[in-house]
PDB file of C-alpha atoms and ligand atoms in Angstrom:
ATOM      1  CA  MET M   7       1.802 -34.462   5.556  1.00 34.00           C
ATOM      2  CA  ILE M   8       0.648 -32.389   8.303  1.00 37.00           C
ATOM      3  CA  ARG M   9      -2.031 -34.229   9.942  1.00 37.00           C
ATOM      4  CA  ASN M  10      -3.845 -31.450  11.676  1.00 41.00           C
ATOM      5  CA  LYS M  11      -3.421 -27.748  12.469  1.00 41.00           C
ATOM      6  CA  ILE M  12      -2.874 -28.532  16.066  1.00 36.00           C
ATOM      7  CA  GLY M  13       0.129 -30.557  15.372  1.00 44.00           C
ATOM      8  CA  ALA M  14       1.523 -28.154  12.972  1.00 44.00           C
ATOM      9  CA  ARG M  15       1.235 -25.335  15.424  1.00 43.00           C
ATOM     10  CA  LEU M  16       2.933 -27.297  18.042  1.00 41.00           C
ATOM     11  CA  LEU M  17       5.883 -28.131  15.743  1.00 47.00           C
ATOM     12  CA  PHE M  18       5.985 -24.472  14.916  1.00 44.00           C
ATOM     13  CA  ALA M  19       6.072 -23.490  18.504  1.00 43.00           C
ATOM     14  CA  VAL M  20       8.859 -25.987  19.356  1.00 44.00           C
ATOM     15  CA  SER M  21      10.904 -24.890  16.548  1.00 47.00           C
ATOM     16  CA  CYS M  22      10.493 -21.282  17.361  1.00 44.00           C
ATOM     17  CA  LEU M  23      11.544 -21.663  20.902  1.00 44.00           C
ATOM     18  CA  ALA M  24      14.732 -23.534  19.548  1.00 49.00           C
ATOM     19  CA  LEU M  25      16.071 -20.760  17.367  1.00 49.00           C
ATOM     20  CA  ALA M  26      14.530 -18.084  19.417  1.00 46.00           C
ATOM     21  CA  ALA M  27      16.742 -19.430  22.216  1.00 44.00           C
ATOM     22  CA  VAL M  28      19.822 -19.149  20.017  1.00 45.00           C
ATOM     23  CA  VAL M  29      18.883 -15.488  19.368  1.00 43.00           C
ATOM     24  CA  GLN M  30      18.593 -14.622  22.961  1.00 42.00           C
ATOM     25  CA  ALA M  31      21.900 -16.360  23.683  1.00 38.00           C
ATOM     26  CA  GLN M  32      23.774 -14.292  21.005  1.00 40.00           C
ATOM     27  CA  ASP M  33      21.806 -11.018  21.919  1.00 37.00           C
ATOM     28  CA  LEU M  34      21.673 -10.176  18.146  1.00 39.00           C
ATOM     29  CA  GLU M  35      19.159  -7.873  16.536  1.00 47.00           C
ATOM     30  CA  LYS M  36      19.319  -9.642  13.320  1.00 63.00           C
ATOM     31  CA  LEU M  37      18.877 -13.250  12.372  1.00 74.00           C
ATOM     32  CA  PRO M  38      21.686 -15.095  13.895  1.00 85.00           C
ATOM     33  CA  TYR M  39      23.944 -17.739  11.915  1.00 94.00           C
ATOM     34  CA  VAL M  40      22.904 -21.266  12.773  1.00 94.00           C
ATOM     35  CA  PRO M  41      24.059 -23.698  10.270  1.00 96.00           C
ATOM     36  CA  THR M  42      21.847 -26.428   8.791  1.00 97.00           C
ATOM     37  CA  PRO M  43      23.319 -29.848   9.584  1.00 97.00           C
ATOM     38  CA  GLN M  44      24.528 -31.592   6.353  1.00 98.00           C
ATOM     39  CA  ILE M  45      22.089 -34.368   6.685  1.00 97.00           C
ATOM     40  CA  VAL M  46      19.219 -31.866   6.745  1.00 98.00           C
ATOM     41  CA  VAL M  47      20.809 -29.880   3.845  1.00 98.00           C
ATOM     42  CA  ASP M  48      20.878 -33.247   1.659  1.00 98.00           C
ATOM     43  CA  GLU M  49      17.252 -33.846   2.550  1.00 98.00           C
ATOM     44  CA  MET M  50      16.108 -30.347   1.733  1.00 98.00           C
ATOM     45  CA  LEU M  51      17.660 -30.502  -1.725  1.00 98.00           C
ATOM     46  CA  LYS M  52      16.169 -33.981  -2.382  1.00 98.00           C
ATOM     47  CA  MET M  53      12.866 -32.797  -1.134  1.00 98.00           C
ATOM     48  CA  ALA M  54      12.696 -29.980  -3.626  1.00 98.00           C
ATOM     49  CA  GLY M  55      13.992 -32.369  -6.416  1.00 98.00           C
ATOM     50  CA  VAL M  56      17.054 -30.134  -7.423  1.00 98.00           C
ATOM     51  CA  ASN M  57      18.942 -31.158 -10.515  1.00 98.00           C
ATOM     52  CA  ALA M  58      21.181 -29.662 -13.031  1.00 98.00           C
ATOM     53  CA  ASN M  59      18.502 -27.458 -14.664  1.00 98.00           C
ATOM     54  CA  ASP M  60      18.034 -25.549 -11.507  1.00 98.00           C
ATOM     55  CA  LEU M  61      19.021 -22.072 -10.147  1.00 99.00           C
ATOM     56  CA  VAL M  62      19.101 -22.509  -6.326  1.00 99.00           C
ATOM     57  CA  ILE M  63      19.015 -19.338  -4.196  1.00 99.00           C
ATOM     58  CA  ASP M  64      19.715 -19.548  -0.520  1.00 98.00           C
ATOM     59  CA  LEU M  65      18.378 -16.550   1.441  1.00 98.00           C
ATOM     60  CA  GLY M  66      20.552 -16.205   4.285  1.00 98.00           C
ATOM     61  CA  SER M  67      23.375 -18.682   3.092  1.00 98.00           C
ATOM     62  CA  GLY M  68      25.749 -18.670   6.149  1.00 98.00           C
ATOM     63  CA  ASP M  69      28.779 -20.638   5.086  1.00 98.00           C
ATOM     64  CA  GLY M  70      27.217 -21.524   1.763  1.00 98.00           C
ATOM     65  CA  ARG M  71      26.753 -25.270   2.573  1.00 98.00           C
ATOM     66  CA  LEU M  72      23.097 -25.477   0.845  1.00 99.00           C
ATOM     67  CA  ILE M  73      24.544 -23.726  -2.319  1.00 99.00           C
ATOM     68  CA  VAL M  74      27.664 -25.816  -2.308  1.00 98.00           C
ATOM     69  CA  THR M  75      25.822 -28.975  -1.704  1.00 98.00           C
ATOM     70  CA  ALA M  76      23.369 -28.264  -4.720  1.00 98.00           C
ATOM     71  CA  ALA M  77      26.339 -27.382  -7.086  1.00 98.00           C
ATOM     72  CA  ARG M  78      28.585 -30.274  -6.073  1.00 98.00           C
ATOM     73  CA  ASN M  79      25.971 -33.159  -5.379  1.00 98.00           C
ATOM     74  CA  PHE M  80      22.979 -32.088  -7.545  1.00 98.00           C
ATOM     75  CA  LYS M  81      24.972 -30.250 -10.296  1.00 98.00           C
ATOM     76  CA  ALA M  82      22.677 -27.169 -10.043  1.00 98.00           C
ATOM     77  CA  ASN M  83      23.762 -23.655 -10.290  1.00 98.00           C
ATOM     78  CA  GLY M  84      23.408 -21.651  -6.941  1.00 98.00           C
ATOM     79  CA  ILE M  85      23.499 -18.140  -5.444  1.00 99.00           C
ATOM     80  CA  GLY M  86      23.833 -17.605  -1.687  1.00 98.00           C
ATOM     81  CA  VAL M  87      22.719 -14.220  -0.325  1.00 98.00           C
ATOM     82  CA  ASP M  88      24.000 -13.113   3.152  1.00 98.00           C
ATOM     83  CA  ILE M  89      24.048  -9.777   4.911  1.00 97.00           C
ATOM     84  CA  ASP M  90      27.180 -10.824   6.681  1.00 97.00           C
ATOM     85  CA  ALA M  91      30.454 -10.003   4.610  1.00 97.00           C
ATOM     86  CA  LYS M  92      32.564 -12.452   6.437  1.00 97.00           C
ATOM     87  CA  LEU M  93      30.076 -15.421   5.822  1.00 98.00           C
ATOM     88  CA  VAL M  94      29.951 -14.265   2.226  1.00 98.00           C
ATOM     89  CA  GLU M  95      33.965 -14.610   2.033  1.00 98.00           C
ATOM     90  CA  LEU M  96      33.704 -17.813   4.087  1.00 98.00           C
ATOM     91  CA  ALA M  97      31.010 -19.395   1.450  1.00 98.00           C
ATOM     92  CA  THR M  98      33.091 -18.297  -1.589  1.00 98.00           C
ATOM     93  CA  ARG M  99      36.076 -19.880  -0.182  1.00 98.00           C
ATOM     94  CA  ASN M 100      34.076 -23.000   0.533  1.00 98.00           C
ATOM     95  CA  ALA M 101      32.689 -23.237  -2.851  1.00 98.00           C
ATOM     96  CA  ARG M 102      36.210 -22.916  -4.471  1.00 98.00           C
ATOM     97  CA  ASN M 103      37.698 -25.645  -2.295  1.00 98.00           C
ATOM     98  CA  GLU M 104      34.999 -27.908  -3.194  1.00 98.00           C
ATOM     99  CA  GLY M 105      35.761 -27.219  -6.995  1.00 98.00           C
ATOM    100  CA  VAL M 106      32.240 -25.642  -7.632  1.00 98.00           C
ATOM    101  CA  GLY M 107      33.317 -21.776  -7.693  1.00 98.00           C
ATOM    102  CA  ASP M 108      32.004 -21.365 -11.026  1.00 98.00           C
ATOM    103  CA  ARG M 109      28.535 -22.594 -10.239  1.00 98.00           C
ATOM    104  CA  ALA M 110      28.059 -21.276  -6.577  1.00 98.00           C
ATOM    105  CA  LYS M 111      28.317 -17.638  -6.189  1.00 98.00           C
ATOM    106  CA  PHE M 112      27.682 -15.474  -3.010  1.00 98.00           C
ATOM    107  CA  LEU M 113      26.560 -12.038  -2.614  1.00 98.00           C
ATOM    108  CA  GLU M 114      26.541  -9.717   0.334  1.00 98.00           C
ATOM    109  CA  GLN M 115      22.887  -8.431   0.362  1.00 97.00           C
ATOM    110  CA  ASP M 116      19.789  -7.910   2.379  1.00 97.00           C
ATOM    111  CA  MET M 117      17.656 -10.840   1.347  1.00 97.00           C
ATOM    112  CA  PHE M 118      14.590  -8.704   1.106  1.00 97.00           C
ATOM    113  CA  LYS M 119      16.440  -6.899  -1.762  1.00 98.00           C
ATOM    114  CA  ALA M 120      17.717 -10.018  -3.666  1.00 98.00           C
ATOM    115  CA  ASP M 121      16.605 -10.465  -7.225  1.00 98.00           C
ATOM    116  CA  ILE M 122      15.038 -13.992  -6.897  1.00 98.00           C
ATOM    117  CA  SER M 123      13.150 -13.780 -10.130  1.00 98.00           C
ATOM    118  CA  LYS M 124      15.393 -16.409 -11.978  1.00 98.00           C
ATOM    119  CA  ALA M 125      15.512 -18.984  -9.176  1.00 98.00           C
ATOM    120  CA  SER M 126      13.610 -22.350  -9.624  1.00 98.00           C
ATOM    121  CA  VAL M 127      14.484 -23.256  -6.111  1.00 99.00           C
ATOM    122  CA  ILE M 128      14.537 -21.187  -2.724  1.00 99.00           C
ATOM    123  CA  THR M 129      16.052 -22.532   0.341  1.00 99.00           C
ATOM    124  CA  LEU M 130      15.383 -21.020   3.684  1.00 98.00           C
ATOM    125  CA  TYR M 131      16.389 -21.327   7.292  1.00 98.00           C
ATOM    126  CA  VAL M 132      15.037 -18.249   8.649  1.00 97.00           C
ATOM    127  CA  LEU M 133      12.939 -17.162  11.730  1.00 94.00           C
ATOM    128  CA  PRO M 134       9.034 -17.371  11.331  1.00 94.00           C
ATOM    129  CA  ASP M 135       8.900 -13.473  11.238  1.00 94.00           C
ATOM    130  CA  PHE M 136      11.214 -13.584   8.143  1.00 96.00           C
ATOM    131  CA  MET M 137       9.146 -16.447   6.760  1.00 96.00           C
ATOM    132  CA  GLU M 138       6.058 -14.246   6.804  1.00 96.00           C
ATOM    133  CA  ARG M 139       7.789 -11.066   5.662  1.00 96.00           C
ATOM    134  CA  LEU M 140       9.329 -13.196   2.704  1.00 97.00           C
ATOM    135  CA  ARG M 141       5.931 -14.705   1.552  1.00 97.00           C
ATOM    136  CA  PRO M 142       4.589 -11.681  -0.561  1.00 97.00           C
ATOM    137  CA  LYS M 143       8.060 -11.425  -2.187  1.00 98.00           C
ATOM    138  CA  LEU M 144       8.426 -15.220  -3.013  1.00 98.00           C
ATOM    139  CA  LEU M 145       4.732 -15.097  -4.378  1.00 97.00           C
ATOM    140  CA  ARG M 146       5.190 -11.898  -6.533  1.00 97.00           C
ATOM    141  CA  GLU M 147       8.778 -12.652  -7.756  1.00 98.00           C
ATOM    142  CA  LEU M 148       9.252 -16.471  -8.349  1.00 98.00           C
ATOM    143  CA  LYS M 149       7.895 -17.875 -11.411  1.00 98.00           C
ATOM    144  CA  PRO M 150       5.070 -20.490 -11.062  1.00 98.00           C
ATOM    145  CA  GLY M 151       6.494 -24.047 -10.554  1.00 98.00           C
ATOM    146  CA  ALA M 152       9.365 -22.603  -8.460  1.00 98.00           C
ATOM    147  CA  ARG M 153      10.025 -24.744  -5.390  1.00 98.00           C
ATOM    148  CA  ILE M 154      10.689 -23.311  -1.973  1.00 98.00           C
ATOM    149  CA  VAL M 155      12.022 -25.586   0.740  1.00 98.00           C
ATOM    150  CA  ALA M 156      12.527 -24.511   4.454  1.00 98.00           C
ATOM    151  CA  HIS M 157      14.133 -25.847   7.370  1.00 98.00           C
ATOM    152  CA  ASP M 158      12.055 -25.726  10.633  1.00 97.00           C
ATOM    153  CA  TYR M 159       9.849 -22.685   9.910  1.00 96.00           C
ATOM    154  CA  TYR M 160       6.910 -22.354   7.738  1.00 94.00           C
ATOM    155  CA  MET M 161       4.405 -19.721   6.620  1.00 94.00           C
ATOM    156  CA  SER M 162       1.524 -19.734   8.870  1.00 89.00           C
ATOM    157  CA  ASP M 163      -1.174 -19.070   6.166  1.00 91.00           C
ATOM    158  CA  TRP M 164       0.291 -20.919   3.194  1.00 97.00           C
ATOM    159  CA  HIS M 165       0.060 -24.710   3.674  1.00 96.00           C
ATOM    160  CA  PRO M 166       2.851 -26.541   2.585  1.00 98.00           C
ATOM    161  CA  ASP M 167       2.645 -29.327  -0.232  1.00 97.00           C
ATOM    162  CA  ARG M 168       4.794 -31.444   1.636  1.00 98.00           C
ATOM    163  CA  PHE M 169       6.205 -31.944   5.167  1.00 98.00           C
ATOM    164  CA  ALA M 170       8.932 -34.261   6.596  1.00 98.00           C
ATOM    165  CA  GLU M 171      10.268 -34.688  10.120  1.00 98.00           C
ATOM    166  CA  LEU M 172      14.014 -35.859  10.756  1.00 98.00           C
ATOM    167  CA  THR M 173      15.558 -36.997  13.963  1.00 97.00           C
ATOM    168  CA  VAL M 174      19.151 -35.008  13.982  1.00 97.00           C
ATOM    169  CA  PRO M 175      21.060 -35.409  17.240  1.00 96.00           C
ATOM    170  CA  GLU M 176      23.661 -32.771  16.364  1.00 93.00           C
ATOM    171  CA  LYS M 177      20.750 -30.194  16.278  1.00 94.00           C
ATOM    172  CA  LYS M 178      20.325 -30.642  20.097  1.00 93.00           C
ATOM    173  CA  ALA M 179      23.390 -28.288  21.251  1.00 89.00           C
ATOM    174  CA  ALA M 180      22.402 -25.402  19.012  1.00 84.00           C
ATOM    175  CA  ASN M 181      18.651 -25.828  18.763  1.00 85.00           C
ATOM    176  CA  GLY M 182      17.734 -27.514  21.862  1.00 89.00           C
ATOM    177  CA  THR M 183      15.845 -30.245  20.118  1.00 91.00           C
ATOM    178  CA  GLU M 184      16.948 -33.011  17.975  1.00 96.00           C
ATOM    179  CA  LYS M 185      13.908 -32.480  15.463  1.00 97.00           C
ATOM    180  CA  ALA M 186      14.304 -31.193  12.250  1.00 98.00           C
ATOM    181  CA  TYR M 187      11.207 -30.006  10.310  1.00 98.00           C
ATOM    182  CA  LEU M 188      11.219 -29.730   6.455  1.00 98.00           C
ATOM    183  CA  TYR M 189       8.531 -27.903   4.296  1.00 98.00           C
ATOM    184  CA  LEU M 190       8.118 -27.765   0.574  1.00 98.00           C
ATOM    185  CA  TRP M 191       5.803 -25.365  -1.358  1.00 98.00           C
ATOM    186  CA  THR M 192       5.378 -25.022  -5.036  1.00 98.00           C
ATOM    187  CA  VAL M 193       4.764 -21.573  -6.404  1.00 98.00           C
ATOM    188  CA  PRO M 194       1.207 -21.500  -8.094  1.00 98.00           C
ATOM    189  CA  ALA M 195       0.284 -19.722 -10.920  1.00 98.00           C
ATOM    190  CA  VAL M 196      -2.569 -17.159 -10.800  1.00 97.00           C
ATOM    191  CA  VAL M 197      -5.895 -18.435 -12.030  1.00 97.00           C
ATOM    192  CA  GLN M 198      -8.343 -16.430  -9.808  1.00 97.00           C
ATOM    193  CA  GLY M 199     -11.282 -15.030 -11.898  1.00 97.00           C
ATOM    194  CA  ASP M 200     -13.400 -15.740 -14.828  1.00 97.00           C
ATOM    195  CA  TRP M 201     -12.192 -17.650 -17.844  1.00 97.00           C
ATOM    196  CA  ARG M 202     -13.820 -18.904 -21.230  1.00 95.00           C
ATOM    197  CA  ILE M 203     -13.197 -22.211 -22.779  1.00 92.00           C
ATOM    198  CA  ASN M 204     -12.413 -22.399 -26.364  1.00 82.00           C
ATOM    199  CA  TRP M 205     -12.971 -25.729 -27.997  1.00 75.00           C
ATOM    200  CA  ASP M 206     -13.775 -26.689 -31.396  1.00 65.00           C
ATOM    201  CA  PHE M 207     -16.119 -29.561 -31.305  1.00 63.00           C
ATOM    202  CA  GLY M 208     -16.359 -29.803 -34.938  1.00 62.00           C
ATOM    203  CA  PRO M 209     -17.884 -27.666 -37.753  1.00 61.00           C
ATOM    204  CA  GLY M 210     -20.459 -25.295 -36.621  1.00 57.00           C
ATOM    205  CA  LYS M 211     -20.178 -26.502 -33.034  1.00 60.00           C
ATOM    206  CA  LEU M 212     -18.493 -23.900 -30.630  1.00 57.00           C
ATOM    207  CA  PRO M 213     -19.933 -24.185 -27.348  1.00 69.00           C
ATOM    208  CA  VAL M 214     -19.217 -21.288 -24.926  1.00 83.00           C
ATOM    209  CA  ILE M 215     -18.184 -22.545 -21.500  1.00 93.00           C
ATOM    210  CA  ALA M 216     -17.486 -20.142 -18.939  1.00 95.00           C
ATOM    211  CA  LEU M 217     -15.229 -21.003 -16.042  1.00 97.00           C
ATOM    212  CA  ALA M 218     -14.677 -19.386 -12.688  1.00 97.00           C
ATOM    213  CA  PHE M 219     -11.892 -20.068 -10.131  1.00 98.00           C
ATOM    214  CA  ASN M 220     -11.514 -19.139  -6.662  1.00 98.00           C
ATOM    215  CA  GLN M 221      -7.903 -19.509  -5.345  1.00 98.00           C
ATOM    216  CA  ARG M 222      -6.051 -19.329  -2.227  1.00 97.00           C
ATOM    217  CA  TYR M 223      -2.371 -20.177  -2.955  1.00 98.00           C
ATOM    218  CA  GLN M 224      -2.385 -23.575  -4.584  1.00 98.00           C
ATOM    219  CA  MET M 225      -5.918 -24.467  -3.361  1.00 97.00           C
ATOM    220  CA  ILE M 226      -8.545 -23.751  -6.166  1.00 98.00           C
ATOM    221  CA  ASN M 227     -12.439 -24.277  -6.494  1.00 97.00           C
ATOM    222  CA  ALA M 228     -14.111 -24.150  -9.816  1.00 98.00           C
ATOM    223  CA  SER M 229     -17.462 -23.506 -11.351  1.00 98.00           C
ATOM    224  CA  ALA M 230     -18.619 -23.797 -14.931  1.00 97.00           C
ATOM    225  CA  ALA M 231     -21.605 -22.857 -16.983  1.00 94.00           C
ATOM    226  CA  ASN M 232     -22.689 -22.714 -20.499  1.00 89.00           C
ATOM    227  CA  GLY M 233     -25.853 -21.456 -22.078  1.00 83.00           C
ATOM    228  CA  ASP M 234     -27.928 -24.291 -20.484  1.00 84.00           C
ATOM    229  CA  GLY M 235     -26.885 -23.417 -16.814  1.00 91.00           C
ATOM    230  CA  ALA M 236     -24.350 -24.792 -14.506  1.00 95.00           C
ATOM    231  CA  MET M 237     -22.156 -27.729 -15.425  1.00 95.00           C
ATOM    232  CA  GLU M 238     -20.418 -30.385 -13.103  1.00 96.00           C
ATOM    233  CA  ILE M 239     -16.887 -29.446 -12.487  1.00 97.00           C
ATOM    234  CA  VAL M 240     -14.875 -31.511  -9.906  1.00 98.00           C
ATOM    235  CA  ASN M 241     -11.403 -32.270  -8.779  1.00 97.00           C
ATOM    236  CA  SER M 242      -9.799 -29.214  -9.992  1.00 98.00           C
ATOM    237  CA  THR M 243      -5.968 -29.026  -8.797  1.00 98.00           C
ATOM    238  CA  LEU M 244      -3.254 -26.636  -9.531  1.00 98.00           C
ATOM    239  CA  LYS M 245       0.421 -27.456  -9.213  1.00 98.00           C
ATOM    240  CA  GLY M 246       2.710 -24.441 -10.318  1.00 98.00           C
ATOM    241  CA  ASP M 247       1.352 -23.867 -13.882  1.00 98.00           C
ATOM    242  CA  ASP M 248      -0.212 -27.228 -14.267  1.00 98.00           C
ATOM    243  CA  ILE M 249      -4.084 -27.303 -14.068  1.00 98.00           C
ATOM    244  CA  ASP M 250      -6.476 -30.341 -14.090  1.00 98.00           C
ATOM    245  CA  PHE M 251      -9.999 -30.532 -13.635  1.00 97.00           C
ATOM    246  CA  PHE M 252     -12.924 -32.957 -14.624  1.00 96.00           C
ATOM    247  CA  LEU M 253     -15.767 -31.320 -16.645  1.00 95.00           C
ATOM    248  CA  THR M 254     -19.050 -33.098 -17.842  1.00 93.00           C
ATOM    249  CA  ILE M 255     -20.183 -32.007 -21.246  1.00 88.00           C
ATOM    250  CA  GLY M 256     -23.335 -33.567 -22.478  1.00 84.00           C
ATOM    251  CA  ALA M 257     -23.096 -37.420 -21.414  1.00 87.00           C
ATOM    252  CA  ASN M 258     -19.252 -37.286 -21.317  1.00 88.00           C
ATOM    253  CA  LYS M 259     -16.968 -36.604 -18.260  1.00 93.00           C
ATOM    254  CA  TYR M 260     -13.584 -35.042 -19.691  1.00 92.00           C
ATOM    255  CA  ARG M 261     -10.349 -34.893 -17.960  1.00 94.00           C
ATOM    256  CA  PHE M 262      -8.958 -31.370 -18.697  1.00 95.00           C
ATOM    257  CA  SER M 263      -5.102 -31.185 -18.263  1.00 96.00           C
ATOM    258  CA  GLY M 264      -3.222 -27.992 -19.215  1.00 97.00           C
ATOM    259  CA  LYS M 265      -0.649 -25.354 -18.597  1.00 98.00           C
ATOM    260  CA  ILE M 266      -1.247 -21.793 -17.470  1.00 98.00           C
ATOM    261  CA  GLN M 267       0.675 -18.870 -19.122  1.00 97.00           C
ATOM    262  CA  GLY M 268      -0.672 -15.716 -18.059  1.00 95.00           C
ATOM    263  CA  ASP M 269      -4.097 -15.081 -19.416  1.00 96.00           C
ATOM    264  CA  ARG M 270      -4.241 -18.260 -21.361  1.00 96.00           C
ATOM    265  CA  MET M 271      -4.216 -21.869 -20.486  1.00 97.00           C
ATOM    266  CA  SER M 272      -4.162 -24.790 -22.960  1.00 95.00           C
ATOM    267  CA  GLY M 273      -3.829 -28.415 -23.175  1.00 95.00           C
ATOM    268  CA  ASN M 274      -5.629 -31.694 -23.871  1.00 93.00           C
ATOM    269  CA  ALA M 275      -9.087 -33.001 -22.789  1.00 93.00           C
ATOM    270  CA  VAL M 276      -9.746 -37.017 -22.730  1.00 93.00           C
ATOM    271  CA  THR M 277     -12.824 -38.988 -21.641  1.00 89.00           C
ATOM    272  CA  GLY M 278     -12.501 -41.954 -19.272  1.00 75.00           C
ATOM    273  CA  ALA M 279     -13.402 -43.926 -22.246  1.00 72.00           C
ATOM    274  CA  GLY M 280     -10.389 -43.267 -24.058  1.00 73.00           C
ATOM    275  CA  GLY M 281     -10.435 -41.674 -27.598  1.00 77.00           C
ATOM    276  CA  LYS M 282      -8.182 -39.236 -28.975  1.00 87.00           C
ATOM    277  CA  PRO M 283      -7.154 -36.260 -26.644  1.00 91.00           C
ATOM    278  CA  ILE M 284      -8.976 -33.009 -27.780  1.00 89.00           C
ATOM    279  CA  PRO M 285      -7.041 -29.801 -27.744  1.00 90.00           C
ATOM    280  CA  TRP M 286      -8.537 -27.013 -25.742  1.00 92.00           C
ATOM    281  CA  SER M 287      -7.613 -23.581 -24.519  1.00 93.00           C
ATOM    282  CA  ALA M 288      -9.207 -20.905 -22.271  1.00 95.00           C
ATOM    283  CA  THR M 289      -8.522 -17.172 -21.956  1.00 95.00           C
ATOM    284  CA  LYS M 290      -8.851 -14.893 -19.103  1.00 96.00           C
ATOM    285  CA  ILE M 291     -11.725 -12.472 -19.175  1.00 93.00           C
ATOM    286  CA  ALA M 292     -10.720  -9.149 -17.927  1.00 80.00           C
ATOM    287  CA  PRO M 293     -12.689  -7.857 -14.999  1.00 74.00           C
ATOM    288  CA  GLU M 294     -15.292  -5.240 -15.838  1.00 70.00           C
ATOM    289  CA  LYS M 295     -14.168  -1.953 -14.836  1.00 67.00           C
TER     290      LYS M 295
HETATM  291  C1  SAM R 321      20.017 -19.357  10.516  1.00 57.06           C
HETATM  292  S1  SAM R 321      21.334 -18.949   9.278  1.00 57.06           S
HETATM  293  C2  SAM R 321      21.196 -20.105   8.012  1.00 57.06           C
HETATM  294  C3  SAM R 321      22.282 -20.340   7.158  1.00 57.06           C
HETATM  295  C4  SAM R 321      22.304 -21.238   6.131  1.00 57.06           C
HETATM  296  N1  SAM R 321      21.187 -20.951   5.279  1.00 57.06           N
HETATM  297  C5  SAM R 321      22.250 -22.635   6.555  1.00 57.06           C
HETATM  298  O1  SAM R 321      20.970 -23.143   6.478  1.00 57.06           O
HETATM  299  O2  SAM R 321      23.171 -23.338   6.913  1.00 57.06           O
HETATM  300  C6  SAM R 321      20.793 -17.665   8.872  1.00 57.06           C
HETATM  301  C7  SAM R 321      21.511 -16.680   8.089  1.00 57.06           C
HETATM  302  O3  SAM R 321      20.893 -15.445   7.480  1.00 57.06           O
HETATM  303  C8  SAM R 321      21.905 -14.358   7.509  1.00 57.06           C
HETATM  304  N2  SAM R 321      20.884 -13.163   7.540  1.00 57.06           N
HETATM  305  C9  SAM R 321      20.149 -12.557   8.671  1.00 57.06           C
HETATM  306  N3  SAM R 321      19.581 -11.539   8.209  1.00 57.06           N
HETATM  307  C10 SAM R 321      19.910 -11.453   7.080  1.00 57.06           C
HETATM  308  C11 SAM R 321      19.313 -10.573   5.971  1.00 57.06           C
HETATM  309  N4  SAM R 321      18.345  -9.534   6.201  1.00 57.06           N
HETATM  310  N5  SAM R 321      19.484 -10.632   4.663  1.00 57.06           N
HETATM  311  C12 SAM R 321      20.556 -11.698   4.287  1.00 57.06           C
HETATM  312  N6  SAM R 321      20.770 -12.566   5.259  1.00 57.06           N
HETATM  313  C13 SAM R 321      20.719 -12.464   6.414  1.00 57.06           C
HETATM  314  C14 SAM R 321      22.512 -14.623   8.760  1.00 57.06           C
HETATM  315  O4  SAM R 321      23.717 -13.695   8.449  1.00 57.06           O
HETATM  316  C15 SAM R 321      22.876 -15.926   8.716  1.00 57.06           C
HETATM  317  O5  SAM R 321      24.001 -16.353   8.045  1.00 57.06           O
END
């Protein structure tokens, strides 16, 4: 995990200098082609938990190594997008040579125009400016639960869920450092706003519980109230479309776990004392106009 902000900023600065040096050396206006070492490719795909159910999209796919590895070693489907036609040709050839041409496809396209809506995993090795510019697209177009794994650069505002540091001697020549930094994010569902819990306590008992969430990416804060006033709600967490919080109702503290699907969330609630899980759901209250 990133231990503190200063440490993270320092890592960021060092990595920026590394790839920035390559940009200067190549005197290119666009993002240069610098391949991710194979050992880092393997770790990125492991960190994202890539498997046969995934569609992996590499934005700026170079020689296709991330997508070819995802298809060959992790049995995933993959699409690489690169603006350089020659690299698209090379990646297509590499996929065919590795026997995964049917599951690893490459498109000549600007990554900002690529359709990423079906991706369950996005891989990135792009400069910080690209990371920042891609952030709104990633949040808008990817489904909740999609994973984003990046080599060396992160999004300044959106803290990663996981971080790892590797020592990779072969990076020294191209990047000026042996260090490789890996970042992982899970796209969160949108819960910001007011919700109402529907929970049938039994005949004639339908308490009205109002929930309100404040959200910043995957970080959420919740408050709850019923007709009698504020209720205790603690430890609310959001991972993709999975939501979890502890709400005290009367003498019991219930753990609510559920899935978010647009304007509805539903799941089961249990007390610490055990007992049968109780189904619950909540619906979003449209903001007043
Ligand atoms: C640092 S390399 C990463 C290659 C590969 N993902 C890897 O990790 O080995 C960045 C790649 O992005 C491509 N690229 C640069 N600008 C792009 C854009 N606007 N859209 C798509 N690809 C772009 C470059 O051609 C290059 O292949």
